[in-house]
CSV table of C-alpha atoms in Angstrom, one decimal:
chain,number,residue,atom,x,y,z
A,1,UNK,CA,-35.6,37.9,15.1
A,2,UNK,CA,-38.7,39.4,13.3
A,3,UNK,CA,-41.6,39.8,15.7
A,4,UNK,CA,-44.1,40.4,12.9
A,5,UNK,CA,-44.3,39.3,9.3
A,6,UNK,CA,-44.0,42.8,8.2
A,7,UNK,CA,-40.9,43.3,10.3
A,8,UNK,CA,-39.1,41.1,7.8
A,9,UNK,CA,-36.6,42.9,5.4
A,10,UNK,CA,-37.5,43.1,1.7
A,11,UNK,CA,-34.8,40.5,1.0
A,12,UNK,CA,-36.2,38.1,3.6
A,13,UNK,CA,-39.8,38.6,2.4
A,14,UNK,CA,-38.6,37.8,-1.2
A,15,UNK,CA,-36.6,34.7,-0.2
A,16,UNK,CA,-39.4,33.3,2.0
A,17,UNK,CA,-42.1,34.1,-0.5
A,18,UNK,CA,-40.1,32.3,-3.2
A,19,UNK,CA,-39.7,29.2,-1.1
A,20,UNK,CA,-43.4,29.2,-0.2
A,21,UNK,CA,-44.5,29.8,-3.9
A,22,UNK,CA,-42.4,26.7,-4.7
A,23,UNK,CA,-44.2,24.8,-1.9
A,24,UNK,CA,-47.6,26.0,-3.2
A,25,UNK,CA,-46.7,25.0,-6.8
A,26,UNK,CA,-45.5,21.5,-5.9
A,27,UNK,CA,-48.6,21.0,-3.6
A,28,UNK,CA,-50.9,22.0,-6.3
A,29,UNK,CA,-49.5,19.6,-8.9
A,30,UNK,CA,-49.5,16.8,-6.3
A,31,UNK,CA,-53.1,17.6,-5.3
A,32,UNK,CA,-54.2,17.2,-9.0
A,33,UNK,CA,-52.1,14.0,-9.2
A,34,UNK,CA,-53.9,12.5,-6.2
A,35,UNK,CA,-57.3,13.5,-7.5
A,36,UNK,CA,-56.5,12.0,-10.9
A,37,UNK,CA,-55.4,8.7,-9.2
A,38,UNK,CA,-58.5,8.9,-7.0
A,39,UNK,CA,-60.7,9.0,-10.1
A,40,UNK,CA,-58.8,6.3,-12.0
A,41,UNK,CA,-57.5,3.7,-9.5
A,42,UNK,CA,-58.7,0.1,-10.1
A,43,UNK,CA,-58.0,-3.3,-8.9
A,44,UNK,CA,-58.1,-5.3,-5.7
A,45,UNK,CA,-56.9,-2.4,-3.6
A,46,UNK,CA,-59.5,0.0,-5.1
A,47,UNK,CA,-61.2,0.8,-1.8
A,48,UNK,CA,-58.3,1.7,0.4
A,49,UNK,CA,-56.4,3.5,-2.3
A,50,UNK,CA,-59.4,5.5,-3.5
A,51,UNK,CA,-59.9,6.6,0.1
A,52,UNK,CA,-56.1,7.3,0.6
A,53,UNK,CA,-55.8,9.3,-2.6
A,54,UNK,CA,-58.9,11.4,-1.5
A,55,UNK,CA,-57.3,12.0,1.9
A,56,UNK,CA,-54.2,13.3,0.2
A,57,UNK,CA,-55.8,15.6,-2.2
A,58,UNK,CA,-58.1,17.1,0.4
A,59,UNK,CA,-55.2,17.6,2.8
A,60,UNK,CA,-53.2,19.2,0.0
A,61,UNK,CA,-56.0,21.5,-1.2
A,62,UNK,CA,-56.3,23.0,2.3
A,63,UNK,CA,-52.4,23.2,2.6
A,64,UNK,CA,-52.2,25.2,-0.7
A,65,UNK,CA,-54.4,27.8,0.9
A,66,UNK,CA,-52.5,27.8,4.2
A,67,UNK,CA,-49.2,28.4,2.3
A,68,UNK,CA,-50.5,31.0,0.0
A,69,UNK,CA,-52.1,32.9,3.0
A,70,UNK,CA,-48.7,32.9,4.7
A,71,UNK,CA,-47.2,34.5,1.5
A,72,UNK,CA,-49.9,37.2,1.7
A,73,UNK,CA,-49.3,37.6,5.5
A,74,UNK,CA,-45.6,38.7,4.7
A,75,UNK,CA,-47.1,41.1,2.0
A,76,UNK,CA,-45.9,39.2,-1.0
A,77,UNK,CA,-47.6,37.9,-4.2
A,78,UNK,CA,-48.9,34.3,-4.1
A,79,UNK,CA,-48.7,32.6,-7.5
A,80,UNK,CA,-52.1,31.6,-8.4
A,81,UNK,CA,-52.1,30.3,-12.0
A,82,UNK,CA,-51.9,26.7,-13.0
A,83,UNK,CA,-49.4,27.4,-15.7
A,84,UNK,CA,-47.2,29.2,-13.3
A,85,UNK,CA,-47.4,26.4,-10.8
A,86,UNK,CA,-46.7,23.7,-13.4
A,87,UNK,CA,-43.7,25.6,-14.7
A,88,UNK,CA,-42.3,26.2,-11.2
A,89,UNK,CA,-43.0,22.7,-9.7
A,90,UNK,CA,-40.3,20.0,-9.3
A,91,UNK,CA,-43.2,17.5,-9.1
A,92,UNK,CA,-44.0,16.5,-12.6
A,93,UNK,CA,-47.5,15.7,-13.7
A,94,UNK,CA,-48.1,12.0,-14.2
A,95,UNK,CA,-49.8,11.7,-17.6
A,96,UNK,CA,-51.3,8.7,-18.8
A,97,UNK,CA,-53.0,5.6,-17.4
A,98,UNK,CA,-51.2,3.8,-14.5
A,99,UNK,CA,-51.8,0.7,-12.5
A,100,UNK,CA,-52.2,1.1,-8.7
A,101,UNK,CA,-48.5,0.4,-8.0
A,102,UNK,CA,-47.4,3.0,-10.5
A,103,UNK,CA,-49.8,5.5,-8.9
A,104,UNK,CA,-48.4,4.8,-5.5
A,105,UNK,CA,-44.8,5.3,-6.8
A,106,UNK,CA,-45.6,8.6,-8.5
A,107,UNK,CA,-47.3,9.9,-5.4
A,108,UNK,CA,-44.4,8.7,-3.2
A,109,UNK,CA,-41.9,10.5,-5.3
A,110,UNK,CA,-44.1,13.7,-5.2
A,111,UNK,CA,-44.4,13.4,-1.3
A,112,UNK,CA,-40.7,13.1,-0.9
A,113,UNK,CA,-40.1,16.1,-3.2
A,114,UNK,CA,-42.6,18.2,-1.2
A,115,UNK,CA,-41.0,17.2,2.1
A,116,UNK,CA,-37.6,18.3,0.8
A,117,UNK,CA,-38.9,21.5,-0.5
A,118,UNK,CA,-40.6,22.3,2.8
A,119,UNK,CA,-37.5,21.5,4.7
A,120,UNK,CA,-35.7,24.0,2.6
A,121,UNK,CA,-38.4,26.6,3.1
A,122,UNK,CA,-38.2,26.0,6.9
A,123,UNK,CA,-34.3,26.6,6.8
A,124,UNK,CA,-34.9,29.9,4.8
A,125,UNK,CA,-37.5,31.1,7.2
A,126,UNK,CA,-35.2,30.2,10.2
A,127,UNK,CA,-32.3,32.0,8.6
A,128,UNK,CA,-34.5,35.3,8.5
A,129,UNK,CA,-36.0,34.8,11.9
A,130,UNK,CA,-39.5,34.0,10.6
A,131,UNK,CA,-40.6,31.4,13.2
A,132,UNK,CA,-44.2,31.4,12.0
A,133,UNK,CA,-43.3,30.4,8.5
A,134,UNK,CA,-40.7,28.0,9.8
A,135,UNK,CA,-43.4,26.3,11.9
A,136,UNK,CA,-45.8,26.0,9.0
A,137,UNK,CA,-43.1,24.6,6.7
A,138,UNK,CA,-42.0,22.1,9.4
A,139,UNK,CA,-45.7,20.9,10.0
A,140,UNK,CA,-46.4,20.6,6.3
A,141,UNK,CA,-43.1,18.6,5.7
A,142,UNK,CA,-44.1,16.3,8.5
A,143,UNK,CA,-47.5,15.7,6.8
A,144,UNK,CA,-45.8,14.8,3.5
A,145,UNK,CA,-43.4,12.5,5.2
A,146,UNK,CA,-46.4,10.8,6.9
A,147,UNK,CA,-48.1,10.4,3.5
A,148,UNK,CA,-44.9,9.0,2.0
A,149,UNK,CA,-44.8,6.3,4.8
A,150,UNK,CA,-48.4,5.4,4.1
A,151,UNK,CA,-47.7,5.2,0.3
A,152,UNK,CA,-44.5,3.0,1.0
A,153,UNK,CA,-46.6,0.7,3.2
A,154,UNK,CA,-49.0,0.1,0.3
A,155,UNK,CA,-46.2,-0.6,-2.1
A,156,UNK,CA,-44.8,-3.4,0.2
A,157,UNK,CA,-48.0,-5.3,-0.4
A,158,UNK,CA,-48.3,-4.4,-4.2
């Protein structure tokens, strides 16, 4: 087990950084999706959805930084370009105008994708004995599953 981030082998650093850069990319795309929906939501559920979308994008903005800083802690390069993140992300941008229900569905899919990606990152970190990255990935995955639950709950009334 690696005691310090820099005790990781070069192969471990690369594998973990790749998984974390994937997580950063998907978080960044989802951050912008939530902010876009925050700006554009309309209808009877405007208030609670406007607030929920803001909660999501603020959480995700902080998460991007936490994930990127972990990449730097293991002495690797954190991808920082929008084009790189969009190209890497499994979360696809939601382009166009959507009603509230469609916004919820897009964000729900993004949250589930993020949870799955972070579950994978946690497994890679565990495989290489990087408990700190594993812990971060598990905590972030838990947050995305919580947001998915909140979004599903709104869809039940939509």
